[in-house]
Amino acid sequence: MQINYCLPIIKTKTKDIFKTVKENEKAYQYFEIWLDYIEDLDETFIIKITTMLQERLILLFRRKNLEPIQMDIEKRLDLILLISKSETFLDLDISQEEELEYLLDNQLHIHLILSYHNYKETPDNENIKKILDDMEPYHPMIYKITTTCNEETDAVRLLQFQKILNAEKKKHIILGMGKFGTITRVFGTLWGNEMIFAPKTKEEQSAPDQLTKDELEQIFEKLNTNTSN
C-alpha cells in the first residue's frame, strides 16, 4: 500500500522553504507551504516552487487555528490566478468565500482541495453532511474535513464519513485533531486518505497532535507485521 506523506512547512523566509524542500524531497511525496507566514513572498517564489514541485505541492493562505489571514485579498486573488497555471494544489477553507467565488466567476481550472476546519469540536452528522454538500458546487479535486475530536465517538463518526466518500469515489482527507483524533490519522491513512500530514518533529506540526513521520512509519510497520503474521 502506498502511503503519501506530506511535510507541512511554516517558514518566514523563502530561502528556508527551498532548503527544507531540497533536504526532504526524497522522503516525502507532498509538501504543504503556508503562504501567509512568508515575509518575502512574491510571484517569483510561486513560479519557482510550483515549477519545482508541480502536483507534489499544496499551497494555502490560512493560518493556524483559523486566525485572520494577514495577506490582503487582492494579492491572494493574484496568486490564485498564478497558481491556476500550474499543476499545484490550492487548499481553500470553505469559509474563504471571496477566493472560492473568484474561482467560479473566472472559471479557473485549479487543483482544489476544499477544506473545513473546526478547532473546537466535531459537528454532528447532519452538519458534516451539509458541509460536504456545500462543497459540491466548487467541484473540489479533494474533499478535506479536519475537526477536533473531544471523545472517541467523534473519531468513529469521521471514519464513517470517510466510508461514505470512498463509496462515492470522491478523493478525500478526513482527519481528527486532539488525542481522540489520533486513530483517524492511522486508519484514515490506511482506508483511503489521499495523504497524511507528517512533520519531522513535534515542534514543526501544523495542527494539534500530528504524528511525526517517524512515529507513523513505526505504527504502519507494526500493523503490517501483525497482519502478515
JSON list of C-alpha atoms in Angstrom, two decimals:
[
{"chain": "A", "resi": 1, "resn": "MET", "atom": "CA", "xyz": [0.00, 0.00, 0.00]},
{"chain": "A", "resi": 2, "resn": "GLN", "atom": "CA", "xyz": [1.27, 3.46, -0.97]},
{"chain": "A", "resi": 3, "resn": "ILE", "atom": "CA", "xyz": [1.27, 5.94, 1.93]},
{"chain": "A", "resi": 4, "resn": "ASN", "atom": "CA", "xyz": [1.67, 9.53, 0.81]},
{"chain": "A", "resi": 5, "resn": "TYR", "atom": "CA", "xyz": [3.44, 11.63, 3.41]},
{"chain": "A", "resi": 6, "resn": "CYS", "atom": "CA", "xyz": [3.05, 15.40, 3.28]},
{"chain": "A", "resi": 7, "resn": "LEU", "atom": "CA", "xyz": [5.51, 17.72, 5.01]},
{"chain": "A", "resi": 8, "resn": "PRO", "atom": "CA", "xyz": [3.89, 20.89, 6.39]},
{"chain": "A", "resi": 9, "resn": "ILE", "atom": "CA", "xyz": [6.23, 23.88, 6.04]},
{"chain": "A", "resi": 10, "resn": "ILE", "atom": "CA", "xyz": [5.68, 27.06, 8.03]},
{"chain": "A", "resi": 11, "resn": "LYS", "atom": "CA", "xyz": [8.65, 29.38, 7.46]},
{"chain": "A", "resi": 12, "resn": "THR", "atom": "CA", "xyz": [9.08, 33.14, 7.23]},
{"chain": "A", "resi": 13, "resn": "LYS", "atom": "CA", "xyz": [11.80, 33.15, 4.53]},
{"chain": "A", "resi": 14, "resn": "THR", "atom": "CA", "xyz": [11.61, 31.66, 1.06]},
{"chain": "A", "resi": 15, "resn": "LYS", "atom": "CA", "xyz": [15.24, 30.53, 1.20]},
{"chain": "A", "resi": 16, "resn": "ASP", "atom": "CA", "xyz": [14.42, 28.36, 4.22]},
{"chain": "A", "resi": 17, "resn": "ILE", "atom": "CA", "xyz": [11.48, 26.82, 2.35]},
{"chain": "A", "resi": 18, "resn": "PHE", "atom": "CA", "xyz": [13.65, 25.87, -0.63]},
{"chain": "A", "resi": 19, "resn": "LYS", "atom": "CA", "xyz": [16.23, 24.43, 1.75]},
{"chain": "A", "resi": 20, "resn": "THR", "atom": "CA", "xyz": [13.61, 22.35, 3.58]},
{"chain": "A", "resi": 21, "resn": "VAL", "atom": "CA", "xyz": [12.16, 21.02, 0.33]},
{"chain": "A", "resi": 22, "resn": "LYS", "atom": "CA", "xyz": [15.56, 20.02, -1.05]},
{"chain": "A", "resi": 23, "resn": "GLU", "atom": "CA", "xyz": [16.51, 18.26, 2.17]},
{"chain": "A", "resi": 24, "resn": "ASN", "atom": "CA", "xyz": [13.30, 16.23, 2.21]},
{"chain": "A", "resi": 25, "resn": "GLU", "atom": "CA", "xyz": [12.43, 15.82, -1.46]},
{"chain": "A", "resi": 26, "resn": "LYS", "atom": "CA", "xyz": [13.11, 12.08, -1.47]},
{"chain": "A", "resi": 27, "resn": "ALA", "atom": "CA", "xyz": [11.44, 11.33, 1.87]},
{"chain": "A", "resi": 28, "resn": "TYR", "atom": "CA", "xyz": [8.07, 12.99, 1.22]},
{"chain": "A", "resi": 29, "resn": "GLN", "atom": "CA", "xyz": [5.53, 12.67, -1.57]},
{"chain": "A", "resi": 30, "resn": "TYR", "atom": "CA", "xyz": [3.92, 16.07, -0.92]},
{"chain": "A", "resi": 31, "resn": "PHE", "atom": "CA", "xyz": [4.86, 19.45, 0.55]},
{"chain": "A", "resi": 32, "resn": "GLU", "atom": "CA", "xyz": [2.38, 21.89, 2.11]},
{"chain": "A", "resi": 33, "resn": "ILE", "atom": "CA", "xyz": [3.50, 25.52, 2.24]},
{"chain": "A", "resi": 34, "resn": "TRP", "atom": "CA", "xyz": [1.71, 28.10, 4.40]},
{"chain": "A", "resi": 35, "resn": "LEU", "atom": "CA", "xyz": [1.97, 31.27, 2.32]},
{"chain": "A", "resi": 36, "resn": "ASP", "atom": "CA", "xyz": [0.64, 33.82, 4.82]},
{"chain": "A", "resi": 37, "resn": "TYR", "atom": "CA", "xyz": [3.64, 33.33, 7.12]},
{"chain": "A", "resi": 38, "resn": "ILE", "atom": "CA", "xyz": [6.21, 34.16, 4.41]},
{"chain": "A", "resi": 39, "resn": "GLU", "atom": "CA", "xyz": [7.67, 37.65, 4.81]},
{"chain": "A", "resi": 40, "resn": "ASP", "atom": "CA", "xyz": [9.37, 37.86, 1.40]},
{"chain": "A", "resi": 41, "resn": "LEU", "atom": "CA", "xyz": [6.61, 36.20, -0.62]},
{"chain": "A", "resi": 42, "resn": "ASP", "atom": "CA", "xyz": [6.36, 37.28, -4.26]},
{"chain": "A", "resi": 43, "resn": "GLU", "atom": "CA", "xyz": [5.27, 35.91, -7.62]},
{"chain": "A", "resi": 44, "resn": "THR", "atom": "CA", "xyz": [8.81, 34.78, -8.44]},
{"chain": "A", "resi": 45, "resn": "PHE", "atom": "CA", "xyz": [8.74, 32.41, -5.48]},
{"chain": "A", "resi": 46, "resn": "ILE", "atom": "CA", "xyz": [5.36, 30.99, -6.57]},
{"chain": "A", "resi": 47, "resn": "ILE", "atom": "CA", "xyz": [6.62, 30.38, -10.10]},
{"chain": "A", "resi": 48, "resn": "LYS", "atom": "CA", "xyz": [9.81, 28.70, -8.90]},
{"chain": "A", "resi": 49, "resn": "ILE", "atom": "CA", "xyz": [8.22, 26.47, -6.27]},
{"chain": "A", "resi": 50, "resn": "THR", "atom": "CA", "xyz": [5.29, 25.39, -8.49]},
{"chain": "A", "resi": 51, "resn": "THR", "atom": "CA", "xyz": [7.70, 24.61, -11.32]},
{"chain": "A", "resi": 52, "resn": "MET", "atom": "CA", "xyz": [9.89, 22.61, -8.97]},
{"chain": "A", "resi": 53, "resn": "LEU", "atom": "CA", "xyz": [7.18, 20.52, -7.31]},
{"chain": "A", "resi": 54, "resn": "GLN", "atom": "CA", "xyz": [4.11, 20.74, -9.57]},
{"chain": "A", "resi": 55, "resn": "GLU", "atom": "CA", "xyz": [1.47, 18.23, -8.36]},
{"chain": "A", "resi": 56, "resn": "ARG", "atom": "CA", "xyz": [3.53, 17.42, -5.26]},
{"chain": "A", "resi": 57, "resn": "LEU", "atom": "CA", "xyz": [2.87, 20.89, -3.85]},
{"chain": "A", "resi": 58, "resn": "ILE", "atom": "CA", "xyz": [-0.03, 22.20, -1.75]},
{"chain": "A", "resi": 59, "resn": "LEU", "atom": "CA", "xyz": [-0.34, 25.94, -1.15]},
{"chain": "A", "resi": 60, "resn": "LEU", "atom": "CA", "xyz": [-2.67, 27.63, 1.34]},
{"chain": "A", "resi": 61, "resn": "PHE", "atom": "CA", "xyz": [-3.38, 31.08, 2.73]},
{"chain": "A", "resi": 62, "resn": "ARG", "atom": "CA", "xyz": [-4.91, 30.32, 6.10]},
{"chain": "A", "resi": 63, "resn": "ARG", "atom": "CA", "xyz": [-3.17, 30.44, 9.48]},
{"chain": "A", "resi": 64, "resn": "LYS", "atom": "CA", "xyz": [-3.15, 28.05, 12.41]},
{"chain": "A", "resi": 65, "resn": "ASN", "atom": "CA", "xyz": [-6.42, 27.85, 14.33]},
{"chain": "A", "resi": 66, "resn": "LEU", "atom": "CA", "xyz": [-8.08, 29.84, 11.53]},
{"chain": "A", "resi": 67, "resn": "GLU", "atom": "CA", "xyz": [-6.55, 33.08, 12.77]},
{"chain": "A", "resi": 68, "resn": "PRO", "atom": "CA", "xyz": [-7.23, 36.06, 10.45]},
{"chain": "A", "resi": 69, "resn": "ILE", "atom": "CA", "xyz": [-5.25, 35.97, 7.20]},
{"chain": "A", "resi": 70, "resn": "GLN", "atom": "CA", "xyz": [-2.78, 38.88, 7.02]},
{"chain": "A", "resi": 71, "resn": "MET", "atom": "CA", "xyz": [-2.35, 38.97, 3.24]},
{"chain": "A", "resi": 72, "resn": "ASP", "atom": "CA", "xyz": [-4.77, 41.33, 1.53]},
{"chain": "A", "resi": 73, "resn": "ILE", "atom": "CA", "xyz": [-7.42, 39.79, -0.68]},
{"chain": "A", "resi": 74, "resn": "GLU", "atom": "CA", "xyz": [-6.18, 41.34, -3.93]},
{"chain": "A", "resi": 75, "resn": "LYS", "atom": "CA", "xyz": [-2.79, 39.75, -3.52]},
{"chain": "A", "resi": 76, "resn": "ARG", "atom": "CA", "xyz": [-4.41, 36.42, -2.72]},
{"chain": "A", "resi": 77, "resn": "LEU", "atom": "CA", "xyz": [-6.50, 36.56, -5.87]},
{"chain": "A", "resi": 78, "resn": "ASP", "atom": "CA", "xyz": [-3.48, 37.44, -7.99]},
{"chain": "A", "resi": 79, "resn": "LEU", "atom": "CA", "xyz": [-1.61, 34.47, -6.57]},
{"chain": "A", "resi": 80, "resn": "ILE", "atom": "CA", "xyz": [-4.57, 32.16, -7.17]},
{"chain": "A", "resi": 81, "resn": "LEU", "atom": "CA", "xyz": [-4.53, 33.15, -10.84]},
{"chain": "A", "resi": 82, "resn": "LEU", "atom": "CA", "xyz": [-0.82, 32.38, -10.97]},
{"chain": "A", "resi": 83, "resn": "ILE", "atom": "CA", "xyz": [-1.27, 29.03, -9.21]},
{"chain": "A", "resi": 84, "resn": "SER", "atom": "CA", "xyz": [-4.03, 28.07, -11.65]},
{"chain": "A", "resi": 85, "resn": "LYS", "atom": "CA", "xyz": [-1.41, 27.97, -14.42]},
{"chain": "A", "resi": 86, "resn": "SER", "atom": "CA", "xyz": [0.36, 25.06, -12.72]},
{"chain": "A", "resi": 87, "resn": "GLU", "atom": "CA", "xyz": [-0.45, 21.53, -11.56]},
{"chain": "A", "resi": 88, "resn": "THR", "atom": "CA", "xyz": [-0.13, 22.60, -7.92]},
{"chain": "A", "resi": 89, "resn": "PHE", "atom": "CA", "xyz": [-2.89, 22.05, -5.36]},
{"chain": "A", "resi": 90, "resn": "LEU", "atom": "CA", "xyz": [-4.54, 25.00, -3.65]},
{"chain": "A", "resi": 91, "resn": "ASP", "atom": "CA", "xyz": [-6.17, 24.33, -0.27]},
{"chain": "A", "resi": 92, "resn": "LEU", "atom": "CA", "xyz": [-9.00, 26.74, 0.48]},
{"chain": "A", "resi": 93, "resn": "ASP", "atom": "CA", "xyz": [-11.18, 26.58, 3.58]},
{"chain": "A", "resi": 94, "resn": "ILE", "atom": "CA", "xyz": [-14.93, 26.59, 2.92]},
{"chain": "A", "resi": 95, "resn": "SER", "atom": "CA", "xyz": [-15.07, 29.89, 4.86]},
{"chain": "A", "resi": 96, "resn": "GLN", "atom": "CA", "xyz": [-12.87, 31.64, 2.23]},
{"chain": "A", "resi": 97, "resn": "GLU", "atom": "CA", "xyz": [-15.86, 32.78, 0.22]},
{"chain": "A", "resi": 98, "resn": "GLU", "atom": "CA", "xyz": [-14.16, 35.54, -1.78]},
{"chain": "A", "resi": 99, "resn": "GLU", "atom": "CA", "xyz": [-11.46, 33.21, -3.05]},
{"chain": "A", "resi": 100, "resn": "LEU", "atom": "CA", "xyz": [-13.96, 30.47, -3.91]},
{"chain": "A", "resi": 101, "resn": "GLU", "atom": "CA", "xyz": [-16.26, 32.85, -5.76]},
{"chain": "A", "resi": 102, "resn": "TYR", "atom": "CA", "xyz": [-13.23, 34.13, -7.67]},
{"chain": "A", "resi": 103, "resn": "LEU", "atom": "CA", "xyz": [-12.57, 30.58, -8.88]},
{"chain": "A", "resi": 104, "resn": "LEU", "atom": "CA", "xyz": [-16.17, 30.20, -10.08]},
{"chain": "A", "resi": 105, "resn": "ASP", "atom": "CA", "xyz": [-16.50, 33.66, -11.61]},
{"chain": "A", "resi": 106, "resn": "ASN", "atom": "CA", "xyz": [-13.30, 33.23, -13.60]},
{"chain": "A", "resi": 107, "resn": "GLN", "atom": "CA", "xyz": [-13.85, 29.54, -14.37]},
{"chain": "A", "resi": 108, "resn": "LEU", "atom": "CA", "xyz": [-10.36, 28.71, -13.18]},
{"chain": "A", "resi": 109, "resn": "HIS", "atom": "CA", "xyz": [-9.34, 25.08, -13.55]},
{"chain": "A", "resi": 110, "resn": "ILE", "atom": "CA", "xyz": [-7.35, 24.62, -10.39]},
{"chain": "A", "resi": 111, "resn": "HIS", "atom": "CA", "xyz": [-6.41, 21.54, -8.38]},
{"chain": "A", "resi": 112, "resn": "LEU", "atom": "CA", "xyz": [-8.62, 22.46, -5.46]},
{"chain": "A", "resi": 113, "resn": "ILE", "atom": "CA", "xyz": [-8.53, 20.92, -2.00]},
{"chain": "A", "resi": 114, "resn": "LEU", "atom": "CA", "xyz": [-11.68, 22.29, -0.40]},
{"chain": "A", "resi": 115, "resn": "SER", "atom": "CA", "xyz": [-11.46, 22.01, 3.35]},
{"chain": "A", "resi": 116, "resn": "TYR", "atom": "CA", "xyz": [-13.41, 22.51, 6.55]},
{"chain": "A", "resi": 117, "resn": "HIS", "atom": "CA", "xyz": [-11.56, 23.06, 9.82]},
{"chain": "A", "resi": 118, "resn": "ASN", "atom": "CA", "xyz": [-13.01, 23.14, 13.31]},
{"chain": "A", "resi": 119, "resn": "TYR", "atom": "CA", "xyz": [-10.56, 23.52, 16.18]},
{"chain": "A", "resi": 120, "resn": "LYS", "atom": "CA", "xyz": [-13.22, 23.27, 18.88]},
{"chain": "A", "resi": 121, "resn": "GLU", "atom": "CA", "xyz": [-15.37, 20.25, 18.08]},
{"chain": "A", "resi": 122, "resn": "THR", "atom": "CA", "xyz": [-16.64, 17.74, 15.55]},
{"chain": "A", "resi": 123, "resn": "PRO", "atom": "CA", "xyz": [-20.08, 18.86, 14.32]},
{"chain": "A", "resi": 124, "resn": "ASP", "atom": "CA", "xyz": [-22.97, 16.42, 14.40]},
{"chain": "A", "resi": 125, "resn": "ASN", "atom": "CA", "xyz": [-23.58, 14.18, 11.39]},
{"chain": "A", "resi": 126, "resn": "GLU", "atom": "CA", "xyz": [-26.24, 16.41, 9.89]},
{"chain": "A", "resi": 127, "resn": "ASN", "atom": "CA", "xyz": [-23.91, 19.41, 9.87]},
{"chain": "A", "resi": 128, "resn": "ILE", "atom": "CA", "xyz": [-20.98, 17.44, 8.44]},
{"chain": "A", "resi": 129, "resn": "LYS", "atom": "CA", "xyz": [-23.23, 16.24, 5.62]},
{"chain": "A", "resi": 130, "resn": "LYS", "atom": "CA", "xyz": [-24.31, 19.84, 4.97]},
{"chain": "A", "resi": 131, "resn": "ILE", "atom": "CA", "xyz": [-20.68, 20.96, 4.85]},
{"chain": "A", "resi": 132, "resn": "LEU", "atom": "CA", "xyz": [-19.88, 18.29, 2.28]},
{"chain": "A", "resi": 133, "resn": "ASP", "atom": "CA", "xyz": [-22.98, 19.26, 0.28]},
{"chain": "A", "resi": 134, "resn": "ASP", "atom": "CA", "xyz": [-21.91, 22.93, 0.38]},
{"chain": "A", "resi": 135, "resn": "MET", "atom": "CA", "xyz": [-18.57, 21.92, -1.16]},
{"chain": "A", "resi": 136, "resn": "GLU", "atom": "CA", "xyz": [-20.20, 20.32, -4.21]},
{"chain": "A", "resi": 137, "resn": "PRO", "atom": "CA", "xyz": [-20.69, 23.45, -6.36]},
{"chain": "A", "resi": 138, "resn": "TYR", "atom": "CA", "xyz": [-16.94, 24.10, -6.34]},
{"chain": "A", "resi": 139, "resn": "HIS", "atom": "CA", "xyz": [-16.08, 20.64, -7.72]},
{"chain": "A", "resi": 140, "resn": "PRO", "atom": "CA", "xyz": [-13.03, 20.08, -5.49]},
{"chain": "A", "resi": 141, "resn": "MET", "atom": "CA", "xyz": [-10.46, 17.53, -6.51]},
{"chain": "A", "resi": 142, "resn": "ILE", "atom": "CA", "xyz": [-10.11, 16.56, -2.83]},
{"chain": "A", "resi": 143, "resn": "TYR", "atom": "CA", "xyz": [-12.64, 16.99, -0.01]},
{"chain": "A", "resi": 144, "resn": "LYS", "atom": "CA", "xyz": [-10.98, 17.68, 3.34]},
{"chain": "A", "resi": 145, "resn": "ILE", "atom": "CA", "xyz": [-12.60, 17.58, 6.79]},
{"chain": "A", "resi": 146, "resn": "THR", "atom": "CA", "xyz": [-10.44, 18.29, 9.85]},
{"chain": "A", "resi": 147, "resn": "THR", "atom": "CA", "xyz": [-12.08, 18.62, 13.26]},
{"chain": "A", "resi": 148, "resn": "THR", "atom": "CA", "xyz": [-11.23, 18.34, 16.92]},
{"chain": "A", "resi": 149, "resn": "CYS", "atom": "CA", "xyz": [-12.37, 15.08, 18.47]},
{"chain": "A", "resi": 150, "resn": "ASN", "atom": "CA", "xyz": [-13.49, 15.64, 22.06]},
{"chain": "A", "resi": 151, "resn": "GLU", "atom": "CA", "xyz": [-14.46, 11.99, 22.56]},
{"chain": "A", "resi": 152, "resn": "GLU", "atom": "CA", "xyz": [-13.90, 8.61, 20.92]},
{"chain": "A", "resi": 153, "resn": "THR", "atom": "CA", "xyz": [-17.23, 8.64, 19.09]},
{"chain": "A", "resi": 154, "resn": "ASP", "atom": "CA", "xyz": [-16.19, 11.79, 17.19]},
{"chain": "A", "resi": 155, "resn": "ALA", "atom": "CA", "xyz": [-13.33, 9.86, 15.59]},
{"chain": "A", "resi": 156, "resn": "VAL", "atom": "CA", "xyz": [-15.64, 6.96, 14.73]},
{"chain": "A", "resi": 157, "resn": "ARG", "atom": "CA", "xyz": [-18.10, 9.32, 13.06]},
{"chain": "A", "resi": 158, "resn": "LEU", "atom": "CA", "xyz": [-15.33, 10.89, 10.96]},
{"chain": "A", "resi": 159, "resn": "LEU", "atom": "CA", "xyz": [-14.24, 7.46, 9.77]},
{"chain": "A", "resi": 160, "resn": "GLN", "atom": "CA", "xyz": [-17.86, 6.66, 8.89]},
{"chain": "A", "resi": 161, "resn": "PHE", "atom": "CA", "xyz": [-17.95, 9.72, 6.64]},
{"chain": "A", "resi": 162, "resn": "GLN", "atom": "CA", "xyz": [-14.72, 8.53, 5.07]},
{"chain": "A", "resi": 163, "resn": "LYS", "atom": "CA", "xyz": [-16.50, 5.30, 4.20]},
{"chain": "A", "resi": 164, "resn": "ILE", "atom": "CA", "xyz": [-19.25, 7.31, 2.51]},
{"chain": "A", "resi": 165, "resn": "LEU", "atom": "CA", "xyz": [-16.75, 9.32, 0.46]},
{"chain": "A", "resi": 166, "resn": "ASN", "atom": "CA", "xyz": [-14.99, 6.10, -0.52]},
{"chain": "A", "resi": 167, "resn": "ALA", "atom": "CA", "xyz": [-18.29, 4.66, -1.73]},
{"chain": "A", "resi": 168, "resn": "GLU", "atom": "CA", "xyz": [-18.94, 7.83, -3.75]},
{"chain": "A", "resi": 169, "resn": "LYS", "atom": "CA", "xyz": [-15.41, 7.58, -5.20]},
{"chain": "A", "resi": 170, "resn": "LYS", "atom": "CA", "xyz": [-14.55, 11.08, -4.01]},
{"chain": "A", "resi": 171, "resn": "LYS", "atom": "CA", "xyz": [-10.92, 11.78, -3.16]},
{"chain": "A", "resi": 172, "resn": "HIS", "atom": "CA", "xyz": [-10.65, 12.96, 0.42]},
{"chain": "A", "resi": 173, "resn": "ILE", "atom": "CA", "xyz": [-8.66, 13.72, 3.54]},
{"chain": "A", "resi": 174, "resn": "ILE", "atom": "CA", "xyz": [-10.54, 13.03, 6.79]},
{"chain": "A", "resi": 175, "resn": "LEU", "atom": "CA", "xyz": [-8.62, 13.82, 9.97]},
{"chain": "A", "resi": 176, "resn": "GLY", "atom": "CA", "xyz": [-9.36, 14.30, 13.66]},
{"chain": "A", "resi": 177, "resn": "MET", "atom": "CA", "xyz": [-7.33, 16.57, 15.92]},
{"chain": "A", "resi": 178, "resn": "GLY", "atom": "CA", "xyz": [-6.70, 16.07, 19.61]},
{"chain": "A", "resi": 179, "resn": "LYS", "atom": "CA", "xyz": [-5.80, 12.85, 21.41]},
{"chain": "A", "resi": 180, "resn": "PHE", "atom": "CA", "xyz": [-9.11, 11.21, 20.46]},
{"chain": "A", "resi": 181, "resn": "GLY", "atom": "CA", "xyz": [-8.48, 12.00, 16.81]},
{"chain": "A", "resi": 182, "resn": "THR", "atom": "CA", "xyz": [-5.17, 10.14, 16.57]},
{"chain": "A", "resi": 183, "resn": "ILE", "atom": "CA", "xyz": [-6.89, 6.97, 15.38]},
{"chain": "A", "resi": 184, "resn": "THR", "atom": "CA", "xyz": [-8.13, 8.81, 12.27]},
{"chain": "A", "resi": 185, "resn": "ARG", "atom": "CA", "xyz": [-4.56, 9.68, 11.31]},
{"chain": "A", "resi": 186, "resn": "VAL", "atom": "CA", "xyz": [-3.69, 5.99, 11.32]},
{"chain": "A", "resi": 187, "resn": "PHE", "atom": "CA", "xyz": [-6.80, 4.28, 9.99]},
{"chain": "A", "resi": 188, "resn": "GLY", "atom": "CA", "xyz": [-7.81, 7.23, 7.82]},
{"chain": "A", "resi": 189, "resn": "THR", "atom": "CA", "xyz": [-4.49, 6.80, 6.03]},
{"chain": "A", "resi": 190, "resn": "LEU", "atom": "CA", "xyz": [-4.94, 3.04, 5.69]},
{"chain": "A", "resi": 191, "resn": "TRP", "atom": "CA", "xyz": [-8.53, 3.41, 4.49]},
{"chain": "A", "resi": 192, "resn": "GLY", "atom": "CA", "xyz": [-8.08, 5.90, 1.69]},
{"chain": "A", "resi": 193, "resn": "ASN", "atom": "CA", "xyz": [-6.92, 9.39, 2.68]},
{"chain": "A", "resi": 194, "resn": "GLU", "atom": "CA", "xyz": [-5.01, 10.95, -0.20]},
{"chain": "A", "resi": 195, "resn": "MET", "atom": "CA", "xyz": [-2.15, 11.93, 2.11]},
{"chain": "A", "resi": 196, "resn": "ILE", "atom": "CA", "xyz": [-1.13, 12.21, 5.75]},
{"chain": "A", "resi": 197, "resn": "PHE", "atom": "CA", "xyz": [0.44, 15.36, 7.18]},
{"chain": "A", "resi": 198, "resn": "ALA", "atom": "CA", "xyz": [3.60, 14.30, 8.98]},
{"chain": "A", "resi": 199, "resn": "PRO", "atom": "CA", "xyz": [6.10, 16.81, 10.37]},
{"chain": "A", "resi": 200, "resn": "LYS", "atom": "CA", "xyz": [9.65, 15.73, 11.07]},
{"chain": "A", "resi": 201, "resn": "THR", "atom": "CA", "xyz": [9.39, 16.92, 14.69]},
{"chain": "A", "resi": 202, "resn": "LYS", "atom": "CA", "xyz": [6.59, 17.81, 17.10]},
{"chain": "A", "resi": 203, "resn": "GLU", "atom": "CA", "xyz": [7.81, 21.42, 17.07]},
{"chain": "A", "resi": 204, "resn": "GLU", "atom": "CA", "xyz": [7.06, 21.65, 13.36]},
{"chain": "A", "resi": 205, "resn": "GLN", "atom": "CA", "xyz": [3.49, 20.36, 13.50]},
{"chain": "A", "resi": 206, "resn": "SER", "atom": "CA", "xyz": [0.88, 22.48, 11.75]},
{"chain": "A", "resi": 207, "resn": "ALA", "atom": "CA", "xyz": [-2.13, 21.08, 13.66]},
{"chain": "A", "resi": 208, "resn": "PRO", "atom": "CA", "xyz": [-2.63, 19.78, 17.21]},
{"chain": "A", "resi": 209, "resn": "ASP", "atom": "CA", "xyz": [-1.39, 16.26, 17.92]},
{"chain": "A", "resi": 210, "resn": "GLN", "atom": "CA", "xyz": [0.00, 15.49, 14.49]},
{"chain": "A", "resi": 211, "resn": "LEU", "atom": "CA", "xyz": [2.19, 12.40, 14.49]},
{"chain": "A", "resi": 212, "resn": "THR", "atom": "CA", "xyz": [5.69, 12.73, 13.11]},
{"chain": "A", "resi": 213, "resn": "LYS", "atom": "CA", "xyz": [6.75, 10.77, 10.05]},
{"chain": "A", "resi": 214, "resn": "ASP", "atom": "CA", "xyz": [8.94, 8.50, 12.20]},
{"chain": "A", "resi": 215, "resn": "GLU", "atom": "CA", "xyz": [6.01, 7.76, 14.54]},
{"chain": "A", "resi": 216, "resn": "LEU", "atom": "CA", "xyz": [3.69, 6.95, 11.65]},
{"chain": "A", "resi": 217, "resn": "GLU", "atom": "CA", "xyz": [6.22, 4.74, 9.92]},
{"chain": "A", "resi": 218, "resn": "GLN", "atom": "CA", "xyz": [6.72, 2.75, 13.12]},
{"chain": "A", "resi": 219, "resn": "ILE", "atom": "CA", "xyz": [2.96, 2.32, 13.55]},
{"chain": "A", "resi": 220, "resn": "PHE", "atom": "CA", "xyz": [2.40, 1.22, 9.95]},
{"chain": "A", "resi": 221, "resn": "GLU", "atom": "CA", "xyz": [5.35, -1.15, 10.08]},
{"chain": "A", "resi": 222, "resn": "LYS", "atom": "CA", "xyz": [3.97, -2.72, 13.26]},
{"chain": "A", "resi": 223, "resn": "LEU", "atom": "CA", "xyz": [0.49, -3.07, 11.79]},
{"chain": "A", "resi": 224, "resn": "ASN", "atom": "CA", "xyz": [1.90, -4.59, 8.62]},
{"chain": "A", "resi": 225, "resn": "THR", "atom": "CA", "xyz": [3.95, -7.08, 10.63]},
{"chain": "A", "resi": 226, "resn": "ASN", "atom": "CA", "xyz": [0.92, -8.13, 12.71]},
{"chain": "A", "resi": 227, "resn": "THR", "atom": "CA", "xyz": [-1.21, -8.53, 9.58]},
{"chain": "A", "resi": 228, "resn": "SER", "atom": "CA", "xyz": [1.45, -10.66, 7.89]},
{"chain": "A", "resi": 229, "resn": "ASN", "atom": "CA", "xyz": [1.59, -12.96, 10.92]}
]
